[in-house]
Short mmCIF file of C-alpha atoms in Angstrom, two decimals:
data_model
loop_
_atom_site.label_atom_id
_atom_site.label_comp_id
_atom_site.label_asym_id
_atom_site.label_seq_id
_atom_site.Cartn_x
_atom_site.Cartn_y
_atom_site.Cartn_z
CA MET A 247 -28.58 -35.23 45.81
CA SER A 248 -30.70 -36.99 43.27
CA GLN A 249 -32.44 -34.52 41.04
CA ALA A 250 -34.09 -34.66 37.65
CA SER A 251 -31.67 -33.72 34.92
CA VAL A 252 -33.48 -31.65 32.37
CA MET A 253 -31.78 -29.94 29.55
CA SER A 254 -34.03 -29.76 26.61
CA ARG A 255 -33.17 -27.27 24.03
CA PRO A 256 -32.23 -29.15 20.97
CA PHE A 257 -32.10 -28.12 17.36
CA ARG A 258 -34.99 -25.75 17.61
CA ASN A 259 -34.88 -26.56 21.27
CA VAL A 260 -32.37 -25.01 19.96
CA THR A 261 -35.67 -23.58 18.89
CA ILE A 262 -35.69 -21.85 22.12
CA ALA A 263 -32.11 -22.30 23.16
CA SER A 264 -30.61 -21.54 19.85
CA ALA A 265 -33.11 -18.92 19.02
CA ALA A 266 -32.03 -17.15 22.16
CA VAL A 267 -28.37 -17.70 21.38
CA ALA A 268 -28.85 -16.70 17.76
CA LEU A 269 -30.45 -13.40 18.77
CA ALA A 270 -27.65 -12.68 21.20
CA LEU A 271 -24.84 -13.59 18.80
CA ALA A 272 -26.37 -11.51 16.07
CA GLY A 273 -26.18 -8.54 18.44
CA CYS A 274 -29.84 -7.68 18.03
CA SER A 275 -30.28 -5.04 20.69
CA ASN A 276 -31.94 -1.68 20.53
CA GLY A 277 -30.83 -0.86 24.08
CA ALA A 278 -34.36 -0.96 25.45
CA GLU A 279 -35.10 -2.77 28.67
CA PRO A 280 -37.57 -5.67 28.43
CA GLU A 281 -41.08 -5.19 29.76
CA SER A 282 -41.28 -5.86 33.48
CA HIS A 283 -43.58 -8.61 34.76
CA ILE A 284 -42.90 -8.13 38.48
CA GLY A 285 -46.05 -8.47 40.55
CA GLN A 286 -47.85 -10.45 37.87
CA THR A 287 -50.03 -13.25 39.19
CA ALA A 288 -50.61 -16.21 36.92
CA LYS A 289 -53.91 -16.75 35.18
CA VAL A 290 -55.32 -19.64 37.16
CA ASN A 291 -57.84 -22.00 35.61
CA PRO A 292 -61.01 -21.58 37.73
CA SER A 293 -61.44 -25.33 38.12
CA SER A 294 -57.84 -25.65 39.34
CA ALA A 295 -57.70 -22.90 41.98
CA ALA A 296 -57.65 -25.33 44.92
CA ALA A 297 -55.13 -27.58 43.22
CA VAL A 298 -52.73 -24.67 42.64
CA SER A 299 -52.52 -23.95 46.37
CA LYS A 300 -52.36 -27.59 47.40
CA ALA A 301 -49.67 -28.43 44.85
CA GLN A 302 -47.61 -25.33 45.73
CA ALA A 303 -47.46 -24.27 42.11
CA ALA A 304 -45.40 -21.14 41.43
CA VAL A 305 -47.81 -18.45 40.25
CA ARG A 306 -46.40 -15.06 41.37
CA ILE A 307 -43.51 -13.27 39.67
CA THR A 308 -41.79 -11.74 42.69
CA GLY A 309 -38.59 -10.52 41.07
CA GLU A 310 -36.64 -10.00 37.89
CA VAL A 311 -32.92 -9.76 37.25
CA SER A 312 -32.05 -7.71 34.17
CA PHE A 313 -29.26 -8.63 31.78
CA GLY A 314 -29.63 -5.44 29.77
CA GLY A 315 -31.46 -4.41 26.61
CA GLN A 316 -32.90 -6.99 24.24
CA TYR A 317 -30.16 -9.56 24.56
CA SER A 318 -31.38 -13.08 25.24
CA ALA A 319 -30.11 -15.14 28.12
CA GLY A 320 -29.08 -18.72 27.49
CA GLY A 321 -29.44 -21.79 29.69
CA VAL A 322 -30.14 -21.62 33.43
CA ALA A 323 -28.98 -23.88 36.28
CA PHE A 324 -29.93 -23.97 39.97
CA ASP A 325 -27.57 -25.28 42.63
CA PRO A 326 -29.57 -26.84 45.51
CA LYS A 327 -26.44 -26.79 47.68
CA THR A 328 -25.65 -23.06 47.49
CA LYS A 329 -29.10 -21.89 46.33
CA MET A 330 -27.45 -19.83 43.59
CA VAL A 331 -28.73 -19.53 40.02
CA TYR A 332 -26.43 -19.54 36.99
CA VAL A 333 -27.43 -17.95 33.67
CA ALA A 334 -25.49 -18.24 30.40
CA ASN A 335 -24.94 -14.92 28.59
CA PRO A 336 -24.10 -15.71 24.94
CA GLN A 337 -23.72 -12.04 24.03
CA ASP A 338 -20.66 -11.35 26.22
CA ASN A 339 -19.21 -14.84 26.83
CA THR A 340 -20.03 -14.92 30.53
CA VAL A 341 -22.15 -16.81 33.03
CA SER A 342 -23.98 -14.66 35.58
CA VAL A 343 -24.26 -15.83 39.19
CA VAL A 344 -27.59 -14.70 40.65
CA ASP A 345 -28.47 -14.59 44.35
CA PRO A 346 -32.24 -15.26 44.58
CA LYS A 347 -32.41 -13.66 48.04
CA THR A 348 -31.18 -10.27 46.85
CA LYS A 349 -32.42 -10.81 43.30
CA SER A 350 -29.15 -9.50 41.97
CA ILE A 351 -26.10 -10.60 39.99
CA THR A 352 -23.25 -11.23 42.44
CA ARG A 353 -20.57 -11.84 39.83
CA LYS A 354 -19.91 -12.87 36.23
CA ILE A 355 -17.71 -15.79 35.26
CA ASN A 356 -15.80 -15.44 31.98
CA VAL A 357 -15.82 -18.32 29.49
CA ASP A 358 -13.91 -18.74 26.25
CA ASN A 359 -16.80 -18.73 23.77
CA HIS A 360 -20.55 -18.25 23.53
CA PRO A 361 -22.19 -20.26 26.35
CA VAL A 362 -25.28 -22.30 25.42
CA GLU A 363 -26.20 -24.49 28.41
CA VAL A 364 -25.02 -24.66 32.02
CA ALA A 365 -25.11 -27.19 34.87
CA VAL A 366 -23.73 -27.01 38.39
CA ASP A 367 -23.00 -29.40 41.27
CA GLY A 368 -21.93 -27.14 44.15
CA THR A 369 -18.23 -27.40 43.32
CA ASN A 370 -18.00 -27.10 39.56
CA LEU A 371 -19.86 -25.28 36.84
CA TYR A 372 -20.21 -27.05 33.49
CA VAL A 373 -20.76 -25.00 30.34
CA THR A 374 -21.38 -25.99 26.72
CA GLN A 375 -20.17 -23.36 24.28
CA VAL A 376 -20.04 -22.60 20.57
CA SER A 377 -17.17 -20.73 18.94
CA GLY A 378 -16.98 -18.27 16.09
CA ASN A 379 -19.36 -15.51 15.15
CA SER A 380 -22.03 -17.72 13.63
CA ALA A 381 -25.54 -17.18 14.95
CA ASP A 382 -26.36 -20.74 13.95
CA THR A 383 -25.30 -23.01 16.81
CA ARG A 384 -26.11 -26.08 14.72
CA SER A 385 -22.97 -25.72 12.58
CA SER A 386 -20.60 -24.07 15.07
CA PRO A 387 -17.74 -25.99 16.73
CA GLY A 388 -18.54 -26.78 20.35
CA THR A 389 -16.69 -27.24 23.64
CA PHE A 390 -17.48 -28.28 27.20
CA SER A 391 -15.73 -26.37 29.99
CA PHE A 392 -15.10 -27.23 33.64
CA ILE A 393 -15.14 -24.15 35.90
CA ASP A 394 -14.11 -24.05 39.56
CA LEU A 395 -16.80 -22.14 41.43
CA ASN A 396 -14.45 -20.82 44.10
CA SER A 397 -11.94 -19.26 41.72
CA GLY A 398 -14.33 -18.71 38.82
CA SER A 399 -11.65 -19.94 36.42
CA VAL A 400 -11.81 -22.53 33.64
CA THR A 401 -9.85 -25.60 34.75
CA ASP A 402 -10.31 -27.75 31.65
CA THR A 403 -12.08 -27.85 28.28
CA VAL A 404 -12.95 -30.75 25.98
CA SER A 405 -14.10 -30.70 22.36
CA LEU A 406 -17.67 -31.68 21.47
CA GLY A 407 -17.79 -31.42 17.69
CA THR A 408 -20.37 -29.16 16.04
CA GLY A 409 -23.73 -28.00 17.31
CA PRO A 410 -23.87 -28.75 21.06
CA THR A 411 -27.37 -28.10 22.32
CA GLY A 412 -29.04 -30.15 25.06
CA LEU A 413 -27.10 -30.88 28.26
CA ALA A 414 -28.00 -33.36 31.00
CA VAL A 415 -25.89 -34.26 34.05
CA ASP A 416 -26.11 -37.47 36.07
CA ARG A 417 -24.61 -36.15 39.31
CA ASP A 418 -24.33 -39.45 41.16
CA ALA A 419 -22.66 -41.16 38.19
CA HIS A 420 -20.47 -38.08 37.50
CA VAL A 421 -21.33 -38.09 33.80
CA ALA A 422 -22.60 -35.32 31.53
CA TYR A 423 -24.42 -35.97 28.27
CA VAL A 424 -24.47 -33.47 25.40
CA ALA A 425 -26.79 -33.70 22.38
CA ARG A 426 -25.61 -32.28 19.07
CA ALA A 427 -28.17 -30.67 16.78
CA GLN A 428 -26.98 -32.13 13.49
CA SER A 429 -25.78 -35.50 14.75
CA SER A 430 -27.21 -38.85 15.79
CA ALA A 431 -24.49 -39.04 18.43
CA VAL A 432 -24.51 -38.01 22.06
CA THR A 433 -21.24 -37.11 23.75
CA ALA A 434 -20.78 -38.63 27.22
CA ILE A 435 -18.26 -36.81 29.41
CA ASP A 436 -16.72 -38.41 32.50
CA LEU A 437 -16.62 -35.52 34.97
CA ASN A 438 -13.85 -37.14 36.99
CA SER A 439 -11.40 -38.18 34.27
CA LYS A 440 -12.59 -35.46 31.85
CA THR A 441 -12.64 -37.92 28.98
CA THR A 442 -15.36 -38.33 26.34
CA ARG A 443 -17.22 -41.19 24.69
CA THR A 444 -19.54 -41.10 21.69
CA LEU A 445 -22.91 -42.83 22.06
CA ASN A 446 -24.75 -43.41 18.77
CA ILE A 447 -28.22 -43.76 20.24
CA ILE A 448 -30.23 -42.24 17.37
CA GLU A 449 -30.32 -44.39 14.24
CA GLY A 450 -31.04 -42.56 11.00
CA GLY A 451 -31.80 -39.26 12.71
CA ARG A 452 -30.38 -36.61 14.98
CA CYS A 453 -30.61 -36.16 18.71
CA GLY A 454 -32.76 -33.12 19.32
CA GLY A 455 -32.73 -33.18 23.12
CA ILE A 456 -31.32 -35.13 26.04
CA ALA A 457 -32.27 -36.02 29.61
CA VAL A 458 -31.08 -38.57 32.17
CA ASP A 459 -32.85 -40.34 35.02
CA PRO A 460 -30.54 -40.08 38.06
CA THR A 461 -32.21 -43.10 39.67
CA THR A 462 -31.93 -45.63 36.85
CA HIS A 463 -29.12 -43.78 34.99
CA LEU A 464 -31.02 -44.32 31.74
CA ILE A 465 -30.62 -41.76 28.96
CA TYR A 466 -33.58 -40.33 27.04
CA GLY A 467 -32.83 -38.88 23.61
CA VAL A 468 -35.31 -37.07 21.36
CA ASP A 469 -35.32 -38.52 17.84
CA GLY A 470 -37.25 -35.81 16.05
CA ASN A 471 -36.76 -37.27 12.56
CA ASN A 472 -38.49 -40.50 13.52
CA GLY A 473 -40.99 -39.10 16.06
CA ARG A 474 -39.83 -41.02 19.10
CA VAL A 475 -37.87 -40.92 22.33
CA VAL A 476 -35.00 -43.42 22.41
CA ILE A 477 -34.07 -44.92 25.78
CA ALA A 478 -30.47 -46.06 26.27
CA ASP A 479 -28.27 -47.32 29.09
CA PRO A 480 -25.06 -45.46 30.10
CA ASN A 481 -23.09 -47.51 27.55
CA GLY A 482 -25.31 -46.38 24.71
CA ASN A 483 -27.22 -49.65 24.34
CA ILE A 484 -30.81 -48.98 23.27
CA VAL A 485 -33.26 -50.57 25.69
CA GLY A 486 -36.52 -49.10 24.48
CA SER A 487 -38.37 -46.28 22.71
CA ALA A 488 -41.72 -44.49 22.78
CA PRO A 489 -43.61 -42.48 20.12
CA ILE A 490 -43.96 -38.71 20.55
CA GLY A 491 -45.64 -35.75 18.83
CA GLU A 492 -44.53 -33.92 15.72
CA MET A 493 -41.45 -31.68 15.88
CA PRO A 494 -40.50 -32.31 19.53
CA ARG A 495 -38.60 -29.48 21.15
CA GLY A 496 -37.46 -30.57 24.57
CA ILE A 497 -37.50 -33.29 27.18
CA GLY A 498 -37.55 -33.64 30.96
CA VAL A 499 -37.50 -36.54 33.43
CA ASP A 500 -39.17 -36.67 36.84
CA PRO A 501 -37.55 -39.72 38.51
CA GLY A 502 -39.77 -39.59 41.60
CA ASN A 503 -42.98 -39.59 39.57
CA LYS A 504 -41.58 -42.01 36.96
CA ARG A 505 -42.52 -39.73 34.10
CA VAL A 506 -40.87 -38.28 30.99
CA TYR A 507 -42.36 -35.15 29.39
CA VAL A 508 -41.77 -34.20 25.73
CA PRO A 509 -43.22 -30.93 24.35
CA SER A 510 -43.87 -30.65 20.61
CA THR A 511 -44.82 -27.89 18.19
CA ALA A 512 -48.03 -29.78 17.45
CA GLY A 513 -49.38 -28.11 20.60
CA SER A 514 -49.09 -30.97 23.02
CA ILE A 515 -46.88 -32.58 25.64
CA THR A 516 -46.37 -36.33 25.48
CA VAL A 517 -46.22 -38.11 28.85
CA ILE A 518 -44.21 -41.36 29.03
CA ASP A 519 -44.17 -43.81 31.93
CA THR A 520 -40.55 -44.77 32.66
CA GLU A 521 -41.43 -48.25 33.91
CA SER A 522 -43.66 -49.41 31.05
CA ARG A 523 -41.84 -47.14 28.57
CA SER A 524 -45.16 -46.32 26.99
CA VAL A 525 -47.17 -43.15 26.36
CA VAL A 526 -49.75 -42.70 29.12
CA ALA A 527 -51.12 -39.26 28.28
CA THR A 528 -51.04 -36.36 25.83
CA ILE A 529 -51.57 -32.89 27.30
CA ASP A 530 -53.05 -30.11 25.17
CA THR A 531 -51.67 -26.75 26.33
CA GLY A 532 -53.51 -24.71 23.72
CA SER A 533 -50.18 -23.34 22.49
CA SER A 534 -46.89 -24.49 21.03
CA PRO A 535 -44.87 -25.81 24.00
CA GLY A 536 -41.09 -25.61 23.78
CA THR A 537 -39.24 -26.64 26.92
CA VAL A 538 -40.06 -28.30 30.22
CA GLY A 539 -38.73 -27.92 33.77
CA ILE A 540 -39.76 -30.07 36.72
CA ASP A 541 -40.30 -29.43 40.42
CA THR A 542 -39.06 -32.74 41.84
CA GLY A 543 -40.50 -31.77 45.22
CA SER A 544 -44.14 -31.25 44.22
CA HIS A 545 -43.92 -32.94 40.77
CA ILE A 546 -45.58 -29.92 39.18
CA PHE A 547 -43.87 -29.24 35.86
CA TYR A 548 -43.52 -26.06 33.85
CA SER A 549 -43.54 -25.73 30.08
CA THR A 550 -42.72 -22.64 28.01
CA ASP A 551 -44.09 -21.65 24.63
CA LYS A 552 -42.82 -19.51 21.76
CA ASP A 553 -45.00 -16.56 22.80
CA GLY A 554 -43.26 -16.18 26.15
CA LYS A 555 -45.75 -17.97 28.37
CA VAL A 556 -45.01 -20.51 31.07
CA PHE A 557 -47.62 -23.14 31.97
CA ALA A 558 -47.80 -24.85 35.36
CA ILE A 559 -49.11 -28.39 34.84
CA ASP A 560 -50.50 -30.83 37.39
CA PRO A 561 -49.10 -34.36 36.76
CA ALA A 562 -51.93 -35.98 38.70
CA THR A 563 -54.59 -34.75 36.28
CA ASN A 564 -52.37 -33.78 33.30
CA THR A 565 -54.09 -30.40 33.13
CA VAL A 566 -52.82 -26.82 33.01
CA LEU A 567 -53.17 -25.22 36.43
CA ALA A 568 -52.04 -21.71 35.55
CA SER A 569 -50.00 -19.65 33.09
CA PHE A 570 -47.90 -16.50 33.23
CA ASP A 571 -45.81 -14.32 30.87
CA VAL A 572 -42.02 -13.98 31.16
CA GLY A 573 -41.01 -12.36 27.86
CA SER A 574 -39.78 -13.58 24.48
CA PHE A 575 -37.53 -16.60 23.87
CA PRO A 576 -37.97 -18.25 27.29
CA ALA A 577 -35.40 -20.91 28.14
CA THR A 578 -35.91 -24.13 30.08
CA PRO A 579 -37.34 -23.37 33.56
CA VAL A 580 -35.39 -24.64 36.57
CA VAL A 581 -36.96 -25.19 39.99
CA ASP A 582 -35.87 -25.21 43.62
CA PRO A 583 -37.60 -28.38 44.90
CA GLU A 584 -37.59 -27.12 48.51
CA THR A 585 -39.12 -23.67 48.05
CA HIS A 586 -40.87 -24.54 44.75
CA THR A 587 -39.48 -21.32 43.24
CA VAL A 588 -39.15 -21.30 39.45
CA TYR A 589 -36.38 -19.49 37.57
CA VAL A 590 -36.77 -18.87 33.85
CA SER A 591 -34.70 -16.65 31.57
CA ALA A 592 -36.10 -14.80 28.59
CA THR A 593 -34.97 -11.87 26.48
CA GLY A 594 -32.92 -9.64 28.76
CA VAL A 595 -34.27 -10.93 32.06
CA LEU A 596 -34.42 -13.76 34.58
CA SER A 597 -37.88 -14.10 36.16
CA ILE A 598 -38.27 -15.42 39.71
CA VAL A 599 -41.66 -17.06 40.26
CA GLU A 600 -42.91 -18.25 43.67
CA PRO A 601 -46.00 -20.09 45.01
#
């Protein structure tokens, strides 16, 4: 059940997350359907053609699920147990349940406020939310809801303070971690007792993104103010740090490959080795990368940019294998590690991308 926990849309990861939420909360819709990308094949780097096939990189958009007009979808979660995909809809306070086989929405689950990020474990759905009508998630009061997947009803809700953004779940430890855009603190939520703890892992800054390694149970927090990733144990004790690029946007951990990936607006992705806790590579994507999602089966990882592109990156060579368009304000990609299918939401649509 071990799987990389990647929720990387802080502050302006909130750049992407919040930008998407902000657009939805502001009600910016002209009623038009987003441009379809079905049938699109990724632009493959000529020197990487063989590697794309061998690595089983997702390069073909085989389906799209529309959420209507120009509204932006929020966070996305994939449940490896049920094979269902969950997409936060900030504009109507729901979470859509998508069946990848039929490429359709099977039902919508109502939540109390505007959903930002989602995570799922086969039994429960976990949703961070912001209340009020503010389009700025950084200053809005936040909550974390527990939802029973069978009944689709909210069973409990805990307060998070203002500005919940990044969400990472350690399934084996039954703990969720929530970063807050304007705070140095991370909220740790015990998923069994439904109690919270505050971990002050960022000194003199704010936690812009959060991820957890399900193997070591170490927490990785993005300290954008000080240009580093802070590494902490489950009790919040800092055990290390590593420098990163300017204005980091997201973060993802691949426990099997012992790597942490941190995109930054400087146009690069910083690669950190989890054993040495040092930077081992910097990948130039030729764009402004925003979020990162990891295929824990093949170890290929996928990074979005502000222009609506998704890049498939080979961790063996740290080079871009291919790229494809999914629409504006793409959220963090999630991946089925068995089929290597990628799911990424953008304005008004969820794209399904296969090898």
